[in-house]
Short mmCIF file of C-alpha atoms in Angstrom, two decimals:
data_model
loop_
_atom_site.label_atom_id
_atom_site.label_comp_id
_atom_site.label_asym_id
_atom_site.label_seq_id
_atom_site.Cartn_x
_atom_site.Cartn_y
_atom_site.Cartn_z
CA MET H 1 -30.56 41.39 84.37
CA LEU H 2 -32.47 41.35 81.07
CA LEU H 3 -29.97 38.88 79.61
CA LEU H 4 -30.31 36.62 82.63
CA LYS H 5 -34.11 36.83 82.47
CA ARG H 6 -34.08 35.90 78.80
CA ALA H 7 -31.70 32.99 79.46
CA ASN H 8 -34.08 31.58 82.08
CA GLU H 9 -37.01 31.96 79.68
CA LEU H 10 -35.11 29.99 77.03
CA LEU H 11 -34.26 27.32 79.58
CA ALA H 12 -37.94 27.07 80.55
CA ASP H 13 -38.76 26.58 76.84
CA ASP H 14 -36.12 23.82 76.66
CA LYS H 15 -34.00 25.83 74.22
CA LEU H 16 -30.86 24.67 75.92
CA ARG H 17 -28.13 25.82 73.53
CA GLU H 18 -29.54 29.33 73.25
CA ALA H 19 -29.91 29.53 77.02
CA GLU H 20 -26.37 28.24 77.50
CA PHE H 21 -25.02 30.96 75.22
CA MET H 22 -26.77 33.69 77.22
CA PHE H 23 -25.80 32.32 80.63
CA LYS H 24 -22.17 32.25 79.50
CA ALA H 25 -22.50 35.81 78.23
CA VAL H 26 -23.63 36.83 81.73
CA LEU H 27 -20.63 35.04 83.24
CA LYS H 28 -18.27 36.93 80.93
CA GLU H 29 -19.40 40.11 82.65
CA ASN H 30 -19.33 38.56 86.13
CA ASN H 31 -17.90 35.07 86.61
CA LYS H 32 -19.40 34.94 90.13
CA ASN H 33 -23.01 35.34 89.02
CA GLY H 34 -24.80 32.61 90.98
CA PRO H 35 -28.03 32.48 88.95
CA ALA H 36 -26.06 32.10 85.70
CA LEU H 37 -23.96 29.30 87.19
CA PHE H 38 -27.13 27.62 88.45
CA GLY H 39 -28.66 27.92 84.98
CA LEU H 40 -25.65 26.28 83.35
CA GLY H 41 -25.74 23.52 85.96
CA ARG H 42 -29.38 22.81 85.15
CA ILE H 43 -28.61 22.74 81.43
CA CYS H 44 -25.82 20.20 82.00
CA MET H 45 -28.21 18.06 84.03
CA ARG H 46 -30.71 18.01 81.16
CA LEU H 47 -27.92 17.16 78.73
CA GLU H 48 -26.79 14.40 81.12
CA GLU H 49 -23.33 15.97 81.38
CA TYR H 50 -23.09 15.28 85.08
CA ASP H 51 -19.44 16.11 85.72
CA SER H 52 -19.93 19.56 84.20
CA ALA H 53 -23.17 19.93 86.14
CA ILE H 54 -21.31 19.27 89.39
CA TYR H 55 -18.74 21.93 88.53
CA TYR H 56 -21.29 24.64 87.81
CA LEU H 57 -23.63 23.71 90.67
CA LYS H 58 -20.81 23.72 93.21
CA ARG H 59 -19.96 27.27 92.15
CA ALA H 60 -23.63 28.25 92.17
CA CYS H 61 -23.94 27.03 95.76
CA GLU H 62 -20.91 29.10 96.68
CA PHE H 63 -22.41 32.33 95.35
CA LEU H 64 -26.03 31.58 96.31
CA PRO H 65 -25.51 30.56 99.94
CA LYS H 66 -29.11 31.24 100.97
CA MET H 67 -30.74 29.26 98.18
CA LEU H 68 -31.61 25.57 98.62
CA ASP H 69 -32.46 24.65 95.03
CA PRO H 70 -28.80 24.67 93.87
CA LEU H 71 -27.96 22.33 96.77
CA PHE H 72 -30.78 19.96 95.85
CA ALA H 73 -29.65 20.04 92.22
CA LEU H 74 -26.04 19.35 93.24
CA ALA H 75 -27.14 16.31 95.24
CA ASP H 76 -29.07 15.04 92.18
CA ALA H 77 -25.97 15.54 90.03
CA PHE H 78 -23.82 13.52 92.43
CA ILE H 79 -26.39 10.71 92.41
CA GLU H 80 -26.52 10.65 88.61
CA ALA H 81 -22.72 10.66 88.50
CA GLY H 82 -22.62 7.60 90.75
CA SER H 83 -21.45 9.40 93.91
CA PRO H 84 -24.22 8.83 96.49
CA VAL H 85 -21.84 9.51 99.40
CA ASP H 86 -21.27 13.04 98.09
CA ALA H 87 -25.03 13.48 97.58
CA LYS H 88 -25.63 12.43 101.19
CA THR H 89 -23.03 14.96 102.38
CA VAL H 90 -24.74 17.75 100.44
CA LEU H 91 -28.23 16.90 101.69
CA GLU H 92 -27.09 16.56 105.31
CA TYR H 93 -25.34 19.91 105.03
CA THR H 94 -28.52 21.42 103.58
CA LEU H 95 -30.42 20.34 106.66
CA THR H 96 -27.89 22.03 108.95
CA VAL H 97 -28.54 25.38 107.27
CA ALA H 98 -32.31 24.90 106.83
CA ARG H 99 -33.48 23.02 109.91
CA HIS H 100 -37.00 24.41 109.68
CA ASN H 101 -37.45 23.76 105.96
CA ALA H 102 -39.80 20.88 105.12
CA GLN H 103 -38.36 20.41 101.63
CA ALA H 104 -34.85 19.93 103.05
CA HIS H 105 -36.14 17.19 105.33
CA TYR H 106 -38.05 15.57 102.48
CA GLU H 107 -35.05 15.47 100.13
CA LEU H 108 -32.76 13.94 102.76
CA GLY H 109 -35.47 11.52 103.91
CA GLN H 110 -36.03 10.33 100.36
CA PHE H 111 -32.30 9.79 99.94
CA TYR H 112 -32.24 7.64 103.07
CA LEU H 113 -35.31 5.74 101.90
CA ASP H 114 -33.93 5.15 98.40
CA HIS H 115 -30.69 3.76 99.81
CA GLY H 116 -32.24 1.53 102.46
CA PHE H 117 -31.63 3.58 105.61
CA ILE H 118 -35.22 3.20 106.77
CA ASP H 119 -34.72 4.32 110.38
CA ASN H 120 -32.87 7.45 109.25
CA ALA H 121 -35.66 8.19 106.78
CA LYS H 122 -38.28 7.79 109.50
CA ARG H 123 -36.52 10.18 111.87
CA THR H 124 -35.96 12.75 109.13
CA PHE H 125 -39.57 12.69 107.92
CA GLU H 126 -40.84 12.91 111.50
CA LYS H 127 -38.86 16.10 112.01
CA GLY H 128 -39.96 17.34 108.59
CA ILE H 129 -43.68 17.19 109.34
CA MET H 130 -43.04 19.42 112.36
CA CYS H 131 -41.81 22.20 110.03
CA PRO H 132 -44.21 24.81 108.62
CA LYS H 133 -46.64 22.89 106.42
CA GLY H 134 -46.35 22.86 102.67
CA ALA H 135 -47.09 20.68 99.68
CA VAL H 136 -44.25 18.35 100.60
CA THR H 137 -45.80 17.59 104.00
CA ALA H 138 -48.32 15.26 102.37
CA PHE H 139 -45.56 13.28 100.70
CA MET H 140 -43.65 12.87 103.96
CA LEU H 141 -46.78 11.62 105.72
CA TYR H 142 -47.44 9.24 102.82
CA GLU H 143 -44.00 7.70 103.31
CA LEU H 144 -44.27 7.63 107.10
CA VAL H 145 -47.52 5.68 107.29
CA GLN H 146 -45.82 2.89 105.35
CA ILE H 147 -42.68 2.59 107.49
CA VAL H 148 -43.64 3.45 111.09
CA PRO H 149 -44.64 0.69 113.52
CA LYS H 150 -48.36 -0.10 113.58
CA THR H 151 -48.56 1.18 117.15
CA GLU H 152 -47.81 4.70 115.89
CA LEU H 153 -50.31 4.79 113.02
CA GLU H 154 -53.27 6.19 114.97
CA GLY H 155 -51.30 9.36 115.56
CA TYR H 156 -51.16 10.12 111.84
CA LEU H 157 -54.89 10.11 111.15
CA THR H 158 -55.55 13.55 112.64
CA PRO H 159 -52.74 15.41 110.80
CA LEU H 160 -53.80 13.76 107.54
CA HIS H 161 -57.41 14.86 107.99
CA GLU H 162 -56.18 18.37 108.79
CA LEU H 163 -54.26 18.45 105.53
CA LEU H 164 -57.40 17.49 103.61
CA ASN H 165 -59.10 20.60 105.00
CA GLU H 166 -56.08 22.82 104.32
CA TYR H 167 -55.26 21.72 100.78
CA ASN H 168 -57.27 23.15 97.89
CA ASN H 169 -55.08 21.42 95.32
CA LYS H 170 -56.72 18.15 94.19
CA ARG H 171 -53.38 16.60 93.29
CA LEU H 172 -52.21 17.01 96.87
CA LYS H 173 -55.51 15.64 98.13
CA VAL H 174 -54.80 12.50 96.08
CA VAL H 175 -51.57 11.96 98.03
CA VAL H 176 -53.42 12.44 101.33
CA TYR H 177 -56.17 10.01 100.28
CA TYR H 178 -53.54 7.38 99.51
CA ALA H 179 -51.81 8.03 102.84
CA LEU H 180 -55.08 7.66 104.74
CA ALA H 181 -55.87 4.48 102.82
CA LYS H 182 -52.44 2.98 103.58
CA CYS H 183 -52.88 3.90 107.23
CA CYS H 184 -56.33 2.30 107.47
CA HIS H 185 -55.13 -0.80 105.63
CA ARG H 186 -52.33 -1.38 108.14
CA LEU H 187 -54.85 -0.82 110.95
CA ALA H 188 -57.06 -3.54 109.37
CA ASP H 189 -59.91 -1.08 108.74
CA TYR H 190 -60.36 -2.44 105.23
CA ASN H 191 -63.72 -0.87 104.37
CA GLN H 192 -62.45 2.59 105.24
CA ALA H 193 -59.20 1.91 103.42
CA PHE H 194 -61.10 0.91 100.29
CA ASP H 195 -63.15 4.12 100.40
CA TYR H 196 -59.98 6.20 100.55
CA PHE H 197 -58.34 4.19 97.77
CA LYS H 198 -61.42 4.80 95.62
CA LEU H 199 -61.30 8.53 96.36
CA ALA H 200 -57.61 8.68 95.51
CA ASN H 201 -58.02 6.81 92.23
CA SER H 202 -61.18 8.56 91.07
CA THR H 203 -59.66 11.97 91.81
CA GLN H 204 -56.45 11.19 89.95
CA LEU H 205 -58.43 9.72 87.06
CA GLU H 206 -59.86 13.21 86.47
CA TYR H 207 -56.41 14.26 85.25
CA CYS H 208 -56.15 11.49 82.64
CA ASP H 209 -56.84 12.75 79.14
CA PHE H 210 -57.33 9.43 77.36
CA LYS H 211 -58.77 5.95 77.87
CA THR H 212 -56.78 2.74 77.71
CA GLU H 213 -58.98 1.42 74.89
CA TYR H 214 -57.57 4.17 72.68
CA MET H 215 -54.27 2.23 72.72
CA GLN H 216 -55.71 -0.74 70.83
CA PRO H 217 -54.51 0.43 67.37
CA PHE H 218 -51.02 0.93 68.81
CA PHE H 219 -50.76 -2.60 70.20
CA SER H 220 -52.33 -4.07 67.07
CA SER H 221 -49.75 -2.29 64.94
CA ILE H 222 -46.92 -3.69 67.10
CA LYS H 223 -48.06 -7.24 66.34
CA ALA H 224 -48.63 -6.41 62.67
CA ARG H 225 -45.22 -4.79 62.21
CA CYS H 226 -43.28 -7.34 64.28
CA ASN H 227 -44.65 -10.33 62.41
CA THR H 228 -43.13 -13.58 61.18
CA ASP H 229 -41.38 -11.84 58.27
CA PHE H 230 -39.92 -9.25 60.64
CA PHE H 231 -38.29 -11.93 62.77
CA ALA H 232 -37.36 -14.12 59.81
CA THR H 233 -35.10 -11.42 58.35
CA PRO H 234 -31.45 -12.41 58.91
CA GLN H 235 -30.06 -10.81 62.07
CA ASP H 236 -26.86 -8.80 62.32
CA THR H 237 -23.94 -10.47 64.03
CA VAL H 238 -23.61 -8.52 67.27
CA ASN H 239 -20.72 -8.88 69.67
CA THR H 240 -21.03 -7.04 72.97
CA THR H 241 -18.98 -7.09 76.15
CA PHE H 242 -22.18 -7.51 78.17
CA VAL H 243 -25.38 -9.54 78.11
CA PRO H 244 -28.33 -7.16 77.50
CA THR H 245 -31.02 -8.23 79.96
CA PHE H 246 -34.56 -6.89 80.19
CA ILE H 247 -36.98 -7.44 83.07
CA LEU H 248 -40.45 -6.54 81.91
CA GLY H 249 -44.15 -7.13 82.42
CA LEU H 250 -47.04 -5.38 84.07
CA PRO H 251 -46.30 -2.89 86.85
CA ARG H 252 -46.29 -4.29 90.40
CA THR H 253 -45.35 -7.83 89.36
CA GLY H 254 -42.07 -7.97 91.31
CA SER H 255 -39.51 -6.44 88.95
CA THR H 256 -37.80 -4.45 91.72
CA LEU H 257 -37.54 -7.53 93.92
CA LEU H 258 -36.06 -9.65 91.13
CA GLU H 259 -33.65 -6.88 90.14
CA GLN H 260 -32.41 -6.45 93.72
CA MET H 261 -31.86 -10.19 94.06
CA LEU H 262 -29.88 -10.33 90.82
CA LEU H 263 -27.84 -7.24 91.67
CA GLN H 264 -26.19 -9.08 94.55
CA HIS H 265 -24.43 -11.16 91.88
CA THR H 266 -20.89 -9.96 91.19
CA ASN H 267 -21.36 -10.11 87.41
CA ILE H 268 -24.69 -8.27 87.17
CA GLY H 269 -25.39 -4.54 87.04
CA SER H 270 -28.47 -2.47 86.26
CA MET H 271 -29.57 0.65 84.43
CA GLY H 272 -32.71 0.75 86.57
CA GLU H 273 -35.92 1.64 84.75
CA SER H 274 -34.08 3.20 81.84
CA THR H 275 -36.21 4.90 79.18
CA VAL H 276 -33.33 5.14 76.73
CA ILE H 277 -35.20 3.09 74.11
CA SER H 278 -38.32 5.27 74.12
CA ASP H 279 -36.47 8.56 74.77
CA LYS H 280 -33.53 8.22 72.37
CA LEU H 281 -33.71 5.23 70.07
CA VAL H 282 -37.34 5.52 69.02
CA PRO H 283 -37.14 9.31 68.36
CA PHE H 284 -34.09 8.69 66.16
CA LEU H 285 -35.93 6.00 64.18
CA THR H 286 -39.10 8.11 64.01
CA HIS H 287 -37.22 11.12 62.67
CA ARG H 288 -35.27 9.05 60.18
CA SER H 289 -38.29 7.22 58.77
CA GLU H 290 -40.78 10.06 59.23
CA SER H 291 -43.23 7.57 60.70
CA PRO H 292 -44.30 6.81 64.28
CA PHE H 293 -43.46 3.73 66.31
CA PRO H 294 -43.76 0.87 65.46
CA ASN H 295 -43.95 1.70 61.74
CA CYS H 296 -40.49 3.25 62.07
CA LEU H 297 -39.11 -0.28 62.50
CA HIS H 298 -39.21 -0.94 58.76
CA ASN H 299 -35.95 -1.01 56.82
CA LEU H 300 -33.68 -1.35 59.85
CA THR H 301 -30.35 -1.36 58.04
CA THR H 302 -27.11 -2.41 59.68
CA SER H 303 -25.92 1.20 59.93
CA VAL H 304 -29.18 2.30 61.55
CA LEU H 305 -29.06 -0.53 64.05
CA ASP H 306 -25.39 0.17 64.79
CA HIS H 307 -26.27 3.76 65.63
CA CYS H 308 -29.08 2.63 67.93
CA ARG H 309 -26.77 0.17 69.64
CA SER H 310 -24.26 2.95 70.18
CA LEU H 311 -26.95 5.10 71.80
CA TYR H 312 -27.86 2.25 74.12
CA ILE H 313 -24.26 1.44 75.02
CA ASP H 314 -23.50 5.13 75.60
CA GLU H 315 -26.28 5.15 78.18
CA ILE H 316 -24.72 2.18 79.96
CA LYS H 317 -21.35 3.93 80.01
CA LYS H 318 -22.93 7.14 81.28
CA LEU H 319 -24.44 5.23 84.17
CA ARG H 320 -21.05 3.60 84.84
CA VAL H 321 -22.42 0.07 84.64
CA GLY H 322 -19.55 -2.27 83.84
CA GLU H 323 -20.75 -5.75 84.74
CA GLN H 324 -21.06 -8.75 82.42
CA ALA H 325 -24.87 -8.66 82.40
CA VAL H 326 -26.71 -5.32 82.35
CA ILE H 327 -30.37 -5.15 83.39
CA ASN H 328 -32.94 -2.69 82.12
CA LYS H 329 -36.05 -3.21 84.26
CA LEU H 330 -38.53 -0.82 82.67
CA PRO H 331 -41.82 -2.82 82.70
CA ALA H 332 -43.16 -1.07 79.60
CA ASN H 333 -40.32 -2.43 77.47
CA PHE H 334 -42.62 -5.31 76.54
CA GLN H 335 -43.77 -2.95 73.78
CA ASN H 336 -40.19 -2.76 72.46
CA ILE H 337 -39.32 -6.46 72.25
CA GLY H 338 -39.19 -6.38 68.45
CA LEU H 339 -36.65 -3.55 68.43
CA ILE H 340 -34.71 -5.10 71.31
CA TYR H 341 -34.34 -8.34 69.35
CA LYS H 342 -33.10 -6.50 66.26
CA LEU H 343 -30.54 -4.61 68.33
CA PHE H 344 -29.40 -7.54 70.44
CA PRO H 345 -30.42 -10.93 68.96
CA ASP H 346 -29.07 -12.70 72.07
CA ALA H 347 -30.80 -10.42 74.58
CA ARG H 348 -32.19 -12.11 77.66
CA ILE H 349 -35.82 -11.08 78.25
CA ILE H 350 -37.28 -11.99 81.63
CA HIS H 351 -41.06 -11.72 81.76
CA LEU H 352 -42.58 -11.45 85.23
CA THR H 353 -46.14 -12.60 85.81
CA ARG H 354 -48.44 -12.40 88.82
CA ASN H 355 -52.00 -13.24 89.80
CA PHE H 356 -54.20 -10.69 88.04
CA HIS H 357 -56.22 -9.64 91.07
CA ALA H 358 -53.13 -9.24 93.24
CA THR H 359 -51.49 -7.14 90.52
CA ALA H 360 -54.58 -5.04 89.91
CA TRP H 361 -54.99 -4.37 93.61
CA SER H 362 -51.33 -3.46 94.03
CA VAL H 363 -51.64 -0.92 91.22
CA PHE H 364 -54.93 0.44 92.59
CA SER H 365 -53.52 0.80 96.10
CA ASN H 366 -50.32 2.63 95.19
CA HIS H 367 -49.79 6.22 94.13
CA PHE H 368 -48.20 6.51 90.71
CA ALA H 369 -46.98 9.99 89.83
CA GLU H 370 -47.97 9.53 86.18
CA ASN H 371 -51.58 10.32 85.33
CA GLU H 372 -52.20 7.21 83.24
CA PRO H 373 -55.74 5.76 83.39
CA TYR H 374 -54.59 2.19 84.01
CA PHE H 375 -52.75 3.37 87.16
CA CYS H 376 -55.93 4.69 88.78
CA SER H 377 -58.83 2.53 87.63
CA LEU H 378 -59.37 -1.21 87.97
CA THR H 379 -61.34 -1.42 84.73
CA GLU H 380 -58.71 0.60 82.85
CA PHE H 381 -55.98 -1.62 84.28
CA GLN H 382 -57.89 -4.69 83.16
CA ALA H 383 -57.86 -3.37 79.59
CA TYR H 384 -54.14 -2.59 79.78
CA ALA H 385 -53.41 -6.06 81.22
CA GLN H 386 -55.20 -7.64 78.27
CA PHE H 387 -53.13 -5.62 75.78
CA HIS H 388 -50.01 -6.68 77.66
CA ASP H 389 -50.95 -10.37 77.66
CA ASP H 390 -51.82 -10.39 73.97
CA THR H 391 -48.58 -8.65 73.09
CA MET H 392 -46.47 -11.00 75.20
CA SER H 393 -48.20 -14.07 73.75
CA HIS H 394 -47.34 -12.76 70.29
CA PHE H 395 -43.66 -12.22 71.06
CA LYS H 396 -43.30 -15.53 72.91
CA ALA H 397 -44.53 -17.30 69.80
CA MET H 398 -42.04 -15.37 67.65
CA ILE H 399 -38.84 -15.67 69.73
CA PRO H 400 -39.43 -18.29 72.46
CA ARG H 401 -35.72 -18.84 73.14
CA ASN H 402 -35.18 -15.21 74.12
CA ILE H 403 -38.00 -14.94 76.64
CA TYR H 404 -38.11 -16.60 80.05
CA SER H 405 -41.24 -16.28 82.18
CA ILE H 406 -41.21 -16.41 85.95
CA SER H 407 -44.13 -15.91 88.31
CA TYR H 408 -43.93 -13.66 91.33
CA GLU H 409 -45.63 -16.32 93.41
CA ASP H 410 -43.01 -18.95 92.51
CA LEU H 411 -40.27 -16.45 93.38
CA LEU H 412 -41.81 -16.00 96.84
CA ASP H 413 -42.31 -19.75 97.36
CA GLU H 414 -38.95 -21.03 96.15
CA PRO H 415 -36.55 -18.10 95.79
CA ALA H 416 -33.35 -20.16 95.61
CA LEU H 417 -34.70 -22.45 92.88
CA GLU H 418 -36.21 -19.65 90.82
CA ILE H 419 -33.13 -17.43 91.03
CA ARG H 420 -30.98 -20.35 89.89
CA LYS H 421 -33.22 -20.73 86.85
CA VAL H 422 -33.06 -17.02 86.02
CA LEU H 423 -29.29 -16.92 86.44
CA ASN H 424 -28.93 -19.94 84.19
CA PHE H 425 -30.99 -18.14 81.55
CA MET H 426 -28.59 -15.19 81.93
CA TYR H 427 -25.52 -17.49 81.57
CA GLN H 428 -24.49 -16.90 85.19
CA GLU H 429 -23.69 -19.24 88.07
CA PHE H 430 -25.74 -19.09 91.26
CA GLN H 431 -24.35 -17.00 94.13
CA PRO H 432 -25.99 -17.32 97.58
CA GLU H 433 -25.70 -13.56 98.11
CA CYS H 434 -28.67 -13.17 95.78
CA LEU H 435 -30.90 -14.36 98.61
CA GLU H 436 -29.56 -11.63 100.94
CA PHE H 437 -30.94 -8.82 98.78
CA HIS H 438 -32.66 -7.04 101.69
CA LYS H 439 -29.29 -6.22 103.29
CA ALA H 440 -28.01 -4.31 100.25
CA ARG H 441 -27.79 -0.54 99.89
CA HIS H 442 -28.31 -0.22 96.14
CA LYS H 443 -30.46 2.76 95.26
CA VAL H 444 -34.12 1.89 94.77
CA ASN H 445 -36.54 4.66 93.80
CA THR H 446 -39.57 2.62 92.80
CA LEU H 447 -42.73 2.11 94.84
CA SER H 448 -41.17 -1.01 96.36
CA LYS H 449 -38.15 0.76 97.86
CA ALA H 450 -39.11 0.05 101.48
CA GLN H 451 -40.52 -3.41 100.78
CA VAL H 452 -37.30 -4.76 99.23
CA ARG H 453 -35.36 -3.86 102.38
CA GLN H 454 -37.17 -6.66 104.18
CA PRO H 455 -36.86 -10.46 103.86
CA LEU H 456 -39.40 -12.21 101.65
CA ASN H 457 -42.87 -12.61 103.10
CA GLN H 458 -46.21 -13.83 101.79
CA ALA H 459 -48.30 -10.73 102.56
CA PRO H 460 -48.08 -9.24 99.02
CA ARG H 461 -49.75 -12.30 97.49
CA SER H 462 -52.79 -12.15 99.80
CA ASN H 463 -53.38 -8.46 100.58
CA TRP H 464 -55.92 -8.18 97.80
CA ARG H 465 -58.15 -10.82 99.36
CA HIS H 466 -59.21 -8.34 102.07
CA TYR H 467 -60.84 -6.40 99.22
CA GLU H 468 -62.00 -9.26 97.02
CA LYS H 469 -65.74 -8.54 97.36
CA LEU H 470 -65.24 -4.79 97.13
CA MET H 471 -63.10 -5.19 94.00
CA SER H 472 -65.81 -7.32 92.37
CA THR H 473 -68.10 -4.28 92.33
CA MET H 474 -65.60 -2.41 90.16
CA LEU H 475 -64.58 -5.13 87.69
CA PRO H 476 -66.82 -6.63 84.98
CA ALA H 477 -68.48 -9.84 86.19
CA ASP H 478 -66.89 -11.96 83.49
CA HIS H 479 -63.45 -10.98 84.67
CA ASN H 480 -63.86 -11.62 88.39
CA ALA H 481 -62.64 -15.21 88.15
CA GLN H 482 -60.12 -14.61 85.36
CA THR H 483 -56.42 -14.67 85.94
CA THR H 484 -54.10 -13.49 83.22
CA THR H 485 -51.03 -15.03 84.81
CA THR H 486 -50.90 -17.43 87.75
CA ASP H 487 -53.51 -17.92 90.42
CA PRO H 488 -52.25 -20.20 93.19
#
């Protein structure tokens, strides 16, 4: 027991190899020890060794039949390994053995939601909120108020207010505030909705430990490092079997919509919002040069770049993406354009733009899990948007042929024309299936996962106008008429 306890402590401290050694030592004494098998499964998940994770987690479930966490972890492993059908089987089985467990309902409901089975998600969440209340109840209500018919919304106000009185945890209250705001918005009670959105944002802002203005030296250094000389240096000749494609921009500018439209093309695959550049490539460069990003971009030799390319390609292989064009749709990759160009001189970079006020409102009215100031303050978002615009203007001047800009509004107005233009930029022929994106069952786990299961509509471009006067009280006067992108 002491060895197992120590192994779990090491795992909690992220000392994976030491923990692995101890878990295996436990299994030498008893190869049916469920907690040790579960520990090894979790280690494999962190190491992204998903096939091994599935092996250990299956065995853990066998010897821990009354525990749900190994089942949830096994479902996650199947999803990461590209086997959503198996994940669905596991989660549906979990619900049969834990019918009164709210977490079991939430996990299955989220799976349905991520894969476009909206009605199934609705039914599962509805049963889930009838279970004994817990932290997860707020999250199920948050999802429900966005997908149920308007005629059912009134019935959710009372349970949400009850949760506010029951929860002492401010982070959970934030979720409830957002749910109440979404509910009021759909009921056209815009003043009340705005009050709840303000409460949600101001409460979450308390957990942010920096201000957006502190990022100015970082963005200035990006432009200074990735200057004319940086791009004038002769590029390596790079031959890849795929076209590296990056969809980037500010959050809530339509990247999920564009990705889903492109994914209907037979030659296009996606890594989703992959953080491989910031999580693997940049740490390698930082360690090698003993300097932070972007200063670590100096002296990028061919061997260094080859290693970084290998790390990126390994990630694609791990995700089993084999198409001719491979999308990475992480919006924040606009910071990494210099490195992207050095790695893949022929990379296709698609920059999405949107009316500033519509974008700002969409960010302000959605719950981001990350406690970043620009996700929960209009003024902070304004500052971040300015950094973004300055950075993109810089890179567009440096490598104009690599960057194609498309506005969200144009995509809504003329989807066929705009998709043809994007596909041409990606060296692909138009396929009409791209316009049937809402019928697909690709996994979507962004904030737009329910929205992209519906045909295009104009509501997203005008929702902010219900709050135009209220927003003006929170943004500096000189910015109220400014648009950083397009303003139809």
